XYZ file of C-alpha atoms in Angstrom:
667
model
C 28.710 31.720 -80.944
C 27.584 30.709 -77.435
C 25.836 27.581 -78.730
C 28.936 26.615 -80.688
C 31.121 26.907 -77.578
C 28.658 24.801 -75.562
C 28.522 22.154 -78.304
C 32.299 21.993 -78.560
C 32.577 21.748 -74.754
C 30.091 18.856 -74.680
C 31.961 17.057 -77.451
C 35.278 17.537 -75.641
C 33.725 16.317 -72.368
C 32.318 13.172 -73.962
C 35.600 12.543 -75.775
C 37.461 12.819 -72.466
C 35.040 10.430 -70.741
C 35.111 7.997 -73.688
C 38.908 8.000 -73.694
C 39.068 7.321 -69.955
C 36.760 4.291 -70.254
C 38.823 2.937 -73.133
C 41.895 0.729 -72.899
C 43.908 -0.495 -75.868
C 46.002 -3.653 -75.613
C 46.776 -5.448 -78.880
C 48.531 -8.383 -77.139
C 45.457 -10.462 -76.302
C 44.642 -13.489 -78.438
C 41.165 -14.110 -77.045
C 39.626 -10.686 -76.497
C 39.221 -7.423 -78.344
C 42.194 -5.085 -78.489
C 39.935 -2.278 -77.278
C 37.908 -2.611 -74.075
C 35.538 -0.203 -72.367
C 35.155 -0.683 -68.639
C 34.804 1.049 -65.300
C 38.006 -0.802 -64.353
C 39.906 1.284 -66.922
C 38.970 4.621 -65.360
C 41.722 6.868 -64.030
C 39.732 10.025 -63.295
C 38.236 10.164 -59.798
C 35.671 12.690 -61.043
C 34.403 10.295 -63.716
C 34.363 7.464 -61.181
C 32.149 9.504 -58.840
C 29.778 10.458 -61.677
C 29.676 6.839 -62.850
C 28.881 5.531 -59.356
C 26.168 8.145 -58.797
C 24.412 7.364 -62.084
C 24.845 3.636 -61.506
C 23.045 3.769 -58.141
C 20.187 5.748 -59.701
C 19.874 3.140 -62.448
C 20.008 0.267 -59.917
C 17.121 1.757 -57.946
C 15.138 2.354 -61.117
C 15.474 -1.297 -62.154
C 14.606 -2.507 -58.649
C 11.455 -0.333 -58.536
C 10.245 -0.980 -62.067
C 11.316 -4.489 -63.028
C 9.860 -7.520 -61.206
C 12.661 -9.816 -62.385
C 15.270 -7.609 -60.748
C 13.177 -7.116 -57.606
C 12.389 -10.827 -57.210
C 16.065 -11.666 -57.534
C 16.418 -10.635 -53.888
C 14.042 -13.320 -52.627
C 15.454 -16.006 -50.348
C 16.451 -19.313 -51.991
C 13.826 -22.038 -52.362
C 14.597 -24.864 -49.917
C 12.072 -27.346 -51.314
C 13.746 -27.488 -54.711
C 17.098 -28.285 -53.066
C 15.465 -30.909 -50.835
C 14.267 -32.877 -53.870
C 17.808 -33.438 -55.164
C 19.830 -36.609 -54.585
C 22.139 -36.444 -51.588
C 25.253 -37.350 -53.613
C 26.369 -36.931 -57.201
C 29.644 -37.773 -58.932
C 31.965 -36.168 -61.488
C 33.063 -38.477 -64.287
C 36.548 -39.894 -63.734
C 39.211 -40.442 -66.378
C 39.207 -43.975 -67.833
C 41.794 -43.597 -70.589
C 44.756 -42.310 -68.627
C 47.489 -40.240 -70.281
C 50.589 -42.406 -70.116
C 53.847 -40.753 -69.077
C 56.004 -39.451 -71.902
C 58.929 -38.508 -69.670
C 59.733 -39.612 -66.125
C 60.473 -36.560 -63.955
C 63.428 -36.749 -61.566
C 63.622 -35.062 -58.191
C 65.713 -31.896 -57.924
C 69.455 -32.542 -57.694
C 72.519 -30.523 -56.681
C 71.130 -27.232 -58.003
C 67.753 -25.784 -56.995
C 67.093 -23.526 -59.987
C 63.515 -22.410 -59.302
C 61.534 -21.782 -56.143
C 59.847 -25.107 -55.277
C 62.791 -26.784 -57.000
C 61.899 -26.924 -60.661
C 59.177 -26.396 -63.262
C 57.052 -29.208 -61.794
C 56.979 -27.439 -58.379
C 57.388 -30.715 -56.458
C 59.951 -29.335 -53.937
C 61.696 -32.661 -53.323
C 65.455 -33.223 -53.432
C 67.461 -36.228 -54.624
C 70.255 -35.392 -52.154
C 70.959 -37.936 -49.423
C 74.181 -36.981 -47.607
C 71.925 -35.775 -44.784
C 69.653 -38.722 -44.083
C 67.498 -40.398 -41.487
C 70.569 -42.056 -39.940
C 72.607 -38.912 -39.310
C 70.078 -36.051 -39.181
C 70.383 -36.028 -35.384
C 73.913 -34.659 -35.881
C 72.826 -31.491 -37.674
C 74.363 -28.220 -36.514
C 73.872 -24.590 -37.423
C 76.473 -23.811 -40.096
C 75.823 -20.060 -40.290
C 73.135 -17.401 -39.864
C 72.676 -14.494 -42.226
C 70.878 -11.375 -40.995
C 70.237 -8.212 -42.981
C 70.771 -5.633 -40.270
C 68.357 -2.728 -40.094
C 65.508 -4.512 -41.840
C 62.669 -6.850 -40.899
C 60.279 -8.372 -43.442
C 58.031 -11.372 -43.921
C 59.912 -13.325 -46.649
C 57.813 -16.038 -48.295
C 60.041 -17.130 -51.191
C 61.661 -20.559 -51.261
C 65.392 -19.759 -51.905
C 67.134 -21.088 -55.023
C 70.739 -22.314 -55.132
C 73.073 -22.826 -58.095
C 76.678 -24.049 -57.763
C 76.662 -23.292 -54.067
C 75.388 -19.713 -54.395
C 72.027 -18.846 -52.829
C 69.746 -16.378 -54.627
C 66.830 -15.067 -52.637
C 64.878 -11.997 -51.615
C 65.990 -10.655 -48.238
C 64.481 -8.269 -45.721
C 64.340 -4.710 -47.006
C 63.141 -5.521 -50.537
C 66.412 -6.661 -52.105
C 67.565 -9.709 -54.043
C 70.825 -11.107 -52.667
C 73.488 -13.620 -53.649
C 74.866 -15.415 -50.607
C 77.743 -17.890 -50.360
C 76.166 -21.223 -49.443
C 79.196 -22.355 -47.436
C 79.663 -19.455 -45.048
C 76.577 -17.226 -45.415
C 78.545 -14.196 -46.559
C 76.813 -11.880 -48.978
C 78.328 -11.593 -52.459
C 76.030 -8.824 -53.682
C 72.604 -7.372 -53.208
C 70.494 -5.769 -55.901
C 68.987 -2.338 -55.988
C 66.088 -1.959 -53.564
C 62.814 -3.039 -55.151
C 60.297 -3.233 -52.318
C 58.288 -5.561 -50.108
C 56.757 -7.631 -52.936
C 59.986 -8.386 -54.792
C 60.057 -12.101 -55.737
C 57.238 -12.496 -53.230
C 56.644 -16.180 -53.919
C 59.882 -16.995 -55.673
C 62.414 -16.545 -58.435
C 63.976 -18.420 -61.343
C 67.566 -19.042 -62.504
C 68.206 -19.440 -66.242
C 71.298 -19.846 -68.388
C 71.662 -20.019 -72.147
C 74.941 -21.308 -73.548
C 75.884 -18.021 -75.190
C 74.667 -15.642 -72.471
C 75.383 -14.708 -68.874
C 73.185 -16.492 -66.295
C 70.112 -14.536 -65.230
C 67.488 -14.352 -62.520
C 63.853 -13.656 -63.360
C 61.265 -12.545 -60.813
C 58.269 -10.267 -60.390
C 57.749 -7.142 -58.326
C 53.977 -6.657 -58.544
C 53.517 -4.846 -61.907
C 57.084 -5.437 -63.048
C 58.800 -8.485 -64.537
C 62.509 -8.139 -63.770
C 65.702 -9.697 -65.077
C 69.107 -9.331 -63.371
C 72.477 -10.974 -63.850
C 73.618 -13.588 -61.338
C 77.239 -12.435 -61.216
C 76.566 -8.949 -59.840
C 72.786 -8.418 -59.464
C 72.753 -5.666 -62.083
C 69.764 -5.271 -64.454
C 69.976 -7.256 -67.701
C 71.136 -4.961 -70.513
C 68.593 -5.688 -73.225
C 65.606 -6.785 -71.148
C 62.923 -4.108 -71.253
C 63.991 -0.808 -69.745
C 66.854 -1.234 -67.299
C 65.982 -4.882 -66.780
C 62.260 -4.333 -66.206
C 59.074 -4.628 -68.230
C 55.613 -3.452 -67.226
C 53.284 -6.409 -66.608
C 50.055 -7.242 -64.918
C 50.248 -7.651 -61.140
C 52.026 -10.897 -60.322
C 53.489 -12.383 -57.135
C 54.466 -15.843 -58.373
C 57.564 -17.494 -59.814
C 57.852 -17.289 -63.622
C 58.514 -20.294 -65.869
C 60.631 -20.654 -69.016
C 59.187 -22.294 -72.126
C 61.422 -22.371 -75.200
C 62.462 -18.721 -75.727
C 59.650 -17.371 -73.553
C 59.350 -16.173 -69.979
C 55.798 -16.673 -68.739
C 53.819 -15.242 -65.833
C 50.155 -15.283 -64.804
C 48.708 -12.045 -63.462
C 45.889 -10.639 -61.376
C 44.531 -9.239 -64.635
C 43.445 -12.885 -65.051
C 45.852 -13.320 -67.904
C 48.717 -15.517 -69.025
C 51.446 -13.153 -70.243
C 54.205 -14.405 -72.547
C 57.396 -12.374 -73.058
C 60.594 -12.870 -75.019
C 63.055 -14.080 -72.383
C 65.934 -12.200 -73.979
C 64.537 -8.722 -74.595
C 61.331 -8.684 -72.525
C 59.067 -7.809 -75.445
C 55.467 -8.949 -75.015
C 54.493 -11.735 -77.417
C 50.900 -12.450 -76.441
C 48.405 -12.573 -73.599
C 45.451 -14.820 -72.917
C 42.562 -14.093 -70.554
C 41.397 -17.060 -68.495
C 38.360 -15.158 -67.131
C 36.086 -12.825 -69.041
C 34.158 -9.865 -67.712
C 30.422 -10.543 -67.454
C 28.396 -7.546 -68.571
C 24.873 -8.015 -67.298
C 22.714 -6.891 -64.409
C 21.187 -9.061 -61.730
C 18.841 -7.694 -59.090
C 19.388 -4.274 -60.603
C 23.117 -4.310 -59.908
C 26.043 -4.993 -62.202
C 27.251 -8.600 -62.136
C 30.534 -8.601 -60.210
C 32.951 -11.450 -60.773
C 36.142 -10.000 -59.336
C 38.747 -12.128 -57.612
C 39.868 -15.430 -59.185
C 43.415 -14.163 -58.664
C 46.322 -16.554 -59.241
C 48.595 -16.417 -56.234
C 49.478 -20.058 -55.489
C 51.865 -20.745 -58.332
C 52.328 -22.081 -61.839
C 54.036 -25.133 -63.342
C 54.844 -26.190 -66.882
C 54.909 -29.439 -68.851
C 57.671 -28.514 -71.299
C 57.224 -31.672 -73.358
C 53.593 -30.868 -74.178
C 53.739 -27.091 -73.932
C 51.070 -27.043 -71.216
C 50.989 -24.423 -68.459
C 49.108 -25.074 -65.196
C 47.881 -22.529 -62.663
C 45.662 -22.454 -59.596
C 43.221 -19.638 -58.896
C 41.716 -17.829 -55.934
C 38.195 -17.358 -54.673
C 35.733 -14.893 -56.194
C 34.980 -11.739 -54.246
C 33.556 -10.844 -51.804
C 34.348 -13.537 -49.254
C 31.019 -14.850 -47.860
C 28.771 -12.679 -50.052
C 28.069 -14.131 -53.486
C 24.835 -12.273 -54.186
C 26.235 -10.303 -57.131
C 27.768 -13.309 -58.893
C 25.120 -16.040 -59.294
C 26.213 -19.317 -60.875
C 29.244 -21.517 -60.325
C 31.742 -18.703 -61.018
C 33.853 -20.884 -63.356
C 37.641 -20.482 -63.297
C 37.594 -19.490 -59.606
C 38.932 -22.045 -57.075
C 40.280 -23.968 -60.054
C 43.205 -25.723 -61.664
C 43.515 -24.434 -65.222
C 45.569 -25.879 -68.089
C 46.730 -23.597 -70.920
C 47.917 -24.944 -74.274
C 50.799 -22.595 -75.106
C 51.113 -23.813 -78.686
C 47.458 -23.287 -79.546
C 47.211 -20.255 -77.246
C 43.986 -21.394 -75.638
C 42.539 -22.792 -72.418
C 42.753 -26.585 -72.613
C 40.582 -27.300 -69.568
C 39.561 -25.996 -66.153
C 38.583 -27.982 -63.057
C 36.837 -26.311 -60.115
C 36.820 -27.557 -56.527
C 34.354 -25.267 -54.690
C 31.673 -23.784 -56.943
C 30.125 -20.397 -56.138
C 32.583 -20.097 -53.271
C 31.278 -18.177 -50.245
C 33.758 -19.708 -47.764
C 37.152 -18.321 -48.935
C 38.087 -21.793 -50.224
C 40.532 -20.706 -52.922
C 43.262 -22.982 -54.262
C 46.333 -21.361 -52.672
C 49.030 -23.933 -53.465
C 51.099 -24.442 -56.624
C 49.950 -27.156 -59.049
C 52.428 -30.044 -58.960
C 53.221 -32.140 -62.021
C 54.155 -35.759 -61.380
C 53.341 -39.328 -62.403
C 51.572 -42.085 -60.497
C 51.003 -45.788 -61.139
C 47.681 -47.025 -62.510
C 47.197 -50.508 -63.953
C 50.966 -51.071 -63.676
C 51.681 -48.057 -65.890
C 52.846 -44.551 -65.093
C 50.322 -41.853 -65.934
C 50.894 -38.102 -65.994
C 48.896 -36.088 -63.504
C 48.634 -32.616 -62.041
C 47.699 -32.285 -58.380
C 47.188 -29.669 -55.739
C 46.400 -29.862 -52.010
C 43.593 -27.466 -51.071
C 42.337 -25.347 -48.206
C 39.477 -27.846 -47.842
C 42.139 -30.480 -46.991
C 41.451 -32.287 -50.261
C 44.044 -33.465 -52.766
C 42.799 -32.859 -56.289
C 44.458 -35.306 -58.703
C 43.666 -34.870 -62.397
C 44.805 -36.346 -65.690
C 47.295 -33.826 -66.981
C 45.878 -33.695 -70.532
C 42.123 -34.172 -70.072
C 41.651 -32.514 -66.671
C 39.405 -35.321 -65.426
C 39.742 -36.755 -61.894
C 41.776 -39.925 -61.459
C 39.809 -41.012 -58.387
C 36.067 -40.971 -57.783
C 35.041 -37.367 -57.180
C 32.001 -37.301 -54.930
C 29.820 -34.246 -54.375
C 27.405 -33.845 -51.456
C 24.254 -31.757 -51.329
C 24.634 -28.609 -49.222
C 22.153 -26.214 -47.558
C 20.487 -23.247 -49.203
C 21.142 -19.742 -47.935
C 18.913 -17.488 -45.856
C 20.619 -14.364 -47.203
C 18.411 -12.434 -49.613
C 19.776 -12.710 -53.134
C 22.252 -15.532 -52.433
C 22.125 -18.314 -55.040
C 24.251 -21.167 -53.703
C 25.510 -24.187 -55.621
C 23.545 -27.316 -54.686
C 26.635 -29.573 -54.425
C 30.177 -29.314 -53.074
C 33.137 -31.777 -52.932
C 32.999 -34.500 -50.285
C 35.925 -36.737 -51.165
C 36.627 -40.196 -49.841
C 39.740 -40.846 -51.945
C 42.247 -39.261 -51.783
C 41.600 -39.218 -48.065
C 41.248 -35.654 -46.702
C 44.313 -34.661 -44.670
C 42.458 -32.274 -42.339
C 39.106 -31.127 -40.994
C 36.607 -29.767 -43.513
C 33.366 -30.008 -41.558
C 32.669 -28.458 -38.154
C 30.789 -30.508 -35.522
C 29.571 -29.339 -32.120
C 31.570 -32.116 -30.425
C 34.781 -30.567 -31.821
C 34.906 -28.144 -28.869
C 37.898 -28.701 -26.586
C 39.935 -27.127 -23.836
C 42.696 -28.195 -21.499
C 40.574 -26.769 -18.679
C 37.000 -27.878 -17.895
C 35.949 -24.432 -16.731
C 37.201 -22.907 -19.970
C 35.430 -25.649 -21.908
C 32.138 -24.706 -20.260
C 32.749 -21.083 -21.243
C 33.403 -22.180 -24.822
C 30.171 -24.182 -24.948
C 28.271 -21.198 -23.581
C 29.809 -18.710 -26.014
C 29.464 -20.766 -29.175
C 26.414 -22.975 -28.543
C 24.193 -21.005 -30.933
C 26.703 -20.739 -33.756
C 25.863 -22.517 -37.010
C 28.098 -25.432 -38.020
C 28.182 -28.111 -40.691
C 29.426 -29.085 -44.130
C 29.782 -26.018 -46.392
C 27.275 -24.338 -44.085
C 25.699 -21.167 -45.427
C 25.208 -17.858 -43.670
C 22.304 -16.120 -41.997
C 21.955 -12.544 -40.822
C 22.289 -12.053 -37.057
C 23.890 -15.501 -36.704
C 27.527 -16.507 -36.656
C 29.139 -19.610 -38.122
C 32.046 -21.755 -37.033
C 34.115 -23.207 -39.864
C 37.529 -24.601 -40.704
C 39.668 -23.990 -43.793
C 39.752 -20.190 -43.890
C 43.577 -20.414 -43.666
C 43.840 -24.047 -44.722
C 44.037 -27.124 -44.791
C 46.889 -26.575 -47.140
C 48.148 -23.088 -47.850
C 50.407 -21.246 -50.308
C 53.427 -23.366 -49.341
C 51.759 -26.353 -51.009
C 53.290 -29.814 -50.767
C 56.462 -31.816 -51.318
C 56.072 -34.739 -53.744
C 58.551 -37.576 -54.199
C 58.514 -38.395 -57.925
C 60.320 -41.691 -57.307
C 57.895 -43.105 -54.729
C 54.673 -41.252 -55.639
C 54.227 -39.908 -52.104
C 53.017 -36.441 -51.118
C 53.952 -34.699 -47.870
C 51.819 -31.719 -46.916
C 51.640 -29.304 -43.981
C 48.142 -28.302 -42.929
C 46.065 -26.295 -40.441
C 42.932 -27.233 -38.484
C 42.033 -23.826 -37.076
C 38.423 -22.848 -36.256
C 37.131 -19.496 -37.513
C 34.146 -17.458 -36.436
C 32.499 -16.043 -39.559
C 29.416 -13.998 -40.370
C 27.615 -11.859 -42.941
C 26.124 -8.521 -41.931
C 23.786 -6.262 -43.858
C 25.122 -2.738 -44.191
C 22.737 0.171 -44.123
C 23.085 2.216 -47.309
C 20.451 4.915 -47.705
C 21.487 5.614 -51.294
C 20.060 2.310 -52.531
C 17.125 0.007 -51.813
C 19.145 -3.040 -52.765
C 20.734 -5.108 -49.935
C 24.430 -4.601 -49.332
C 26.480 -7.051 -47.252
C 29.893 -7.304 -45.625
C 31.870 -10.300 -44.322
C 33.470 -10.693 -40.901
C 35.935 -13.332 -39.744
C 38.381 -14.038 -36.938
C 40.085 -17.043 -35.418
C 38.001 -18.732 -32.725
C 40.509 -18.749 -29.856
C 40.178 -18.864 -26.095
C 41.454 -16.190 -23.712
C 45.021 -17.539 -23.977
C 44.840 -17.720 -27.785
C 44.506 -21.487 -28.048
C 42.011 -22.784 -30.644
C 38.665 -23.825 -29.143
C 38.619 -27.183 -30.942
C 40.362 -30.518 -30.518
C 43.980 -30.718 -31.611
C 45.928 -31.363 -33.735
C 45.846 -27.727 -34.919
C 48.705 -28.262 -37.330
C 49.785 -31.467 -39.062
C 52.109 -33.057 -41.586
C 50.548 -35.841 -43.632
C 52.086 -38.476 -45.884
C 49.782 -39.668 -48.696
C 50.288 -42.501 -51.171
C 49.324 -40.880 -54.472
C 48.857 -44.224 -56.221
C 45.870 -45.148 -54.053
C 45.015 -41.884 -52.280
C 45.467 -43.385 -48.806
C 47.086 -41.628 -45.856
C 50.299 -43.411 -44.828
C 50.770 -41.451 -41.613
C 49.892 -38.129 -40.016
C 51.623 -36.316 -37.147
C 50.989 -33.118 -35.159
C 53.292 -30.344 -36.365
C 54.587 -28.010 -33.637
C 53.646 -27.583 -30.001
C 52.867 -25.026 -27.308
C 55.312 -24.972 -24.393
C 52.509 -23.917 -22.009
C 50.416 -26.975 -22.865
C 53.414 -29.317 -22.976
C 54.208 -28.371 -19.385
C 50.675 -29.480 -18.506
C 51.313 -32.850 -20.138
C 49.454 -31.977 -23.355
C 52.195 -32.450 -25.919
C 52.321 -32.317 -29.694
C 49.089 -30.433 -30.256
C 50.427 -28.955 -33.475
C 50.143 -25.232 -34.173
C 48.967 -23.097 -37.045
C 51.861 -22.980 -39.492
C 52.982 -21.074 -42.586
C 56.402 -22.402 -43.568
C 56.148 -25.678 -45.449
C 57.884 -29.038 -45.792
C 60.661 -30.170 -48.138
C 61.546 -33.843 -48.593
C 64.705 -35.601 -49.740
C 65.742 -39.040 -50.986
C 67.786 -39.294 -47.801
C 64.516 -40.258 -46.121
C 63.990 -36.970 -44.296
C 61.417 -34.198 -44.260
C 62.516 -30.670 -43.328
C 59.646 -28.550 -42.024
C 59.200 -25.109 -40.533
C 56.632 -22.383 -39.899
C 55.145 -23.369 -36.523
C 54.433 -20.948 -33.697
C 57.142 -22.563 -31.563
C 59.757 -21.137 -34.024
C 61.360 -24.540 -34.622
C 62.808 -26.187 -37.675
C 61.987 -29.899 -37.549
C 63.504 -32.872 -39.363
C 61.327 -35.985 -39.566
C 61.733 -39.553 -40.769
C 59.731 -39.736 -43.989
C 58.864 -43.403 -43.361
C 56.796 -42.828 -40.245
C 56.926 -39.134 -39.279
C 59.100 -39.711 -36.219
C 61.127 -36.677 -35.131
C 64.856 -36.841 -35.842
C 65.977 -33.299 -35.019
C 64.633 -29.891 -34.034
C 66.119 -26.451 -33.543
C 64.565 -23.198 -32.312
C 65.068 -20.473 -34.908
C 65.491 -16.775 -34.056
C 62.116 -16.099 -35.713
C 59.355 -18.316 -37.065
C 60.233 -20.011 -40.352
C 58.418 -18.126 -43.093
C 59.104 -20.080 -46.300
C 59.709 -23.693 -47.358
C 63.256 -24.920 -46.687
C 65.787 -25.575 -49.463
C 68.578 -28.147 -49.504
C 71.657 -28.035 -51.741
C 75.286 -29.074 -52.183
C 78.217 -26.654 -51.791
C 81.815 -27.862 -52.188
C 80.692 -31.482 -51.804
C 78.685 -30.877 -48.628
C 74.916 -30.852 -48.166
C 73.217 -27.905 -46.478
C 69.680 -27.002 -45.424
C 68.542 -23.379 -45.333
C 65.346 -21.677 -44.281
C 64.077 -18.127 -44.053
C 63.212 -17.217 -40.468
C 61.396 -13.886 -40.619
C 58.153 -14.457 -38.700
C 55.026 -14.191 -40.783
C 52.354 -11.578 -41.456
C 49.457 -14.063 -41.430
C 50.460 -15.621 -38.111
C 51.110 -12.199 -36.580
C 47.506 -11.185 -37.294
C 46.255 -14.089 -35.196
C 48.967 -14.390 -32.554
C 50.602 -10.967 -32.093
C 52.119 -11.965 -28.747
C 53.907 -14.957 -30.263
C 55.133 -13.632 -33.604
C 57.971 -11.199 -34.228
C 59.048 -10.099 -37.695
C 62.722 -10.706 -38.398
C 65.423 -10.910 -41.045
C 67.327 -14.204 -40.745
C 68.378 -17.056 -42.996
C 69.659 -20.048 -41.032
C 71.788 -22.817 -42.570
C 72.343 -26.329 -41.193
C 74.800 -29.062 -42.056
C 76.437 -32.105 -40.487
C 79.475 -31.738 -38.202
């Protein structure tokens, strides 16, 4: 009897463990419906047992297998030295000709970033380069009692603004006077984090679609109430998502941090299918389990409705500067990916930084547009990057339009690190910011401070895609851009891109962490802005810029500093630019509307040459790209002014979190 009880107990225990490892999802078209993974575990007890046994197995492999032990040797420099200094990726020769000319966004702004191409450029011209100097504040909306960092570009339909507001609500606001029409139930901080979408079928009430982390939500535009037949009370459970959905035929589509495209019925919210763009790698290297986490999509998605092609950009692999547990190029990270929605498969993927150990993810939305080649319009997808590059690819083949040069980079001195031998070093399109640190970049407005900077940082490692070394620190750009999640504004009619960017130096390092439970090295990453004692960057300005680029030839038309410090301006050092997280929106009226600088200003520039036409100090720093729209025959500009979490981390004395939307119009 005793043995029978023990046997039954063991069977029950194993059944419980087996069930916890198992996950069933029949929606995927490119993976098994049943998966077994540590990631599926819910029980903390099983997780602890798993981790304990895993460490024992790691140590066993390290002690008894030379392949696993030798994995932790330092990279061979001589093999890298024998490689050519440059290599090139094949460019597209048979361009995909345009099948439909895309127009800039008109009176209505139905999706964050304007439309499904994400180009964030308006055809409106009532406010233009001739009269922008006459702009006035039309109204200010504040949600009393709340303060949040709002990052969504507002949408506007028939003069009504739809946007997340401080406190975790969606609100409808009258575009003429700023009075609230309704606000939704309270969802939380991440509601419509990077945007929302308006949609109307002829036989149905207009709706708004947006995400709230693990929920895809649908509400009506007339009252903000949940859509009757969409999921449960207007919500369906989804993978974690922070981006704006797109509509394709009768589908609502999102891309999630489960590394999956998820397709739902736009009317009832029922899941139709899912597709993984990154697969789990089940093997051991150096005794440890291969870890290829990260690759999260958080920049945005766009859709070519004519071809049924979805485009997304992806993040960096984990863990920041430590790539020891993910040898290889880590495909699908730091990438633009095209998904064929008809065939339900990945069409192509193009990676900028391979085996990324610099936090060089692609944070900005992919933009669909057309450029001129050989006197013909060709369809392309582009994205500005943290490395201050502009990746321009044929929309169907995924091949570069311009010569894509790669330069040889150093090996690593970190045990177990297996770096990629080449990284992008583009000539055309011309980089719009710094992507290589030089020792002569050091700068200060004060010679004594400059000497202190030289003394403090003289032994730091610098260079092009420079690798890390224990007990040494690096200086690098691009941790928070180049370009960032706001992306760019692209004029479809003139094939010009306008992009905000940062040139901020960062002090970075890799440290080895003592872990007595294992013999295998374990590392952590450290990073902080390299600022002087008054929180000014230690390198030459400009620290923030706006750049105009001709997409037909990849050449910079003009570049200006974006923002300024009052303290330095009083010393005669004007227009240094500042770190910025707001974005720029262009119009066919010949103006660029930009916000997000530390000086809290909204700026209006002449798109021909970047000259300033107007500026206004907002109550808080602009935190999302501006929107422009028509209401009752009059053009308005609005922007969220709520501060910014990222800027607050670096400049706590300059940044205050707020709750305002500010609207501008002519007299």
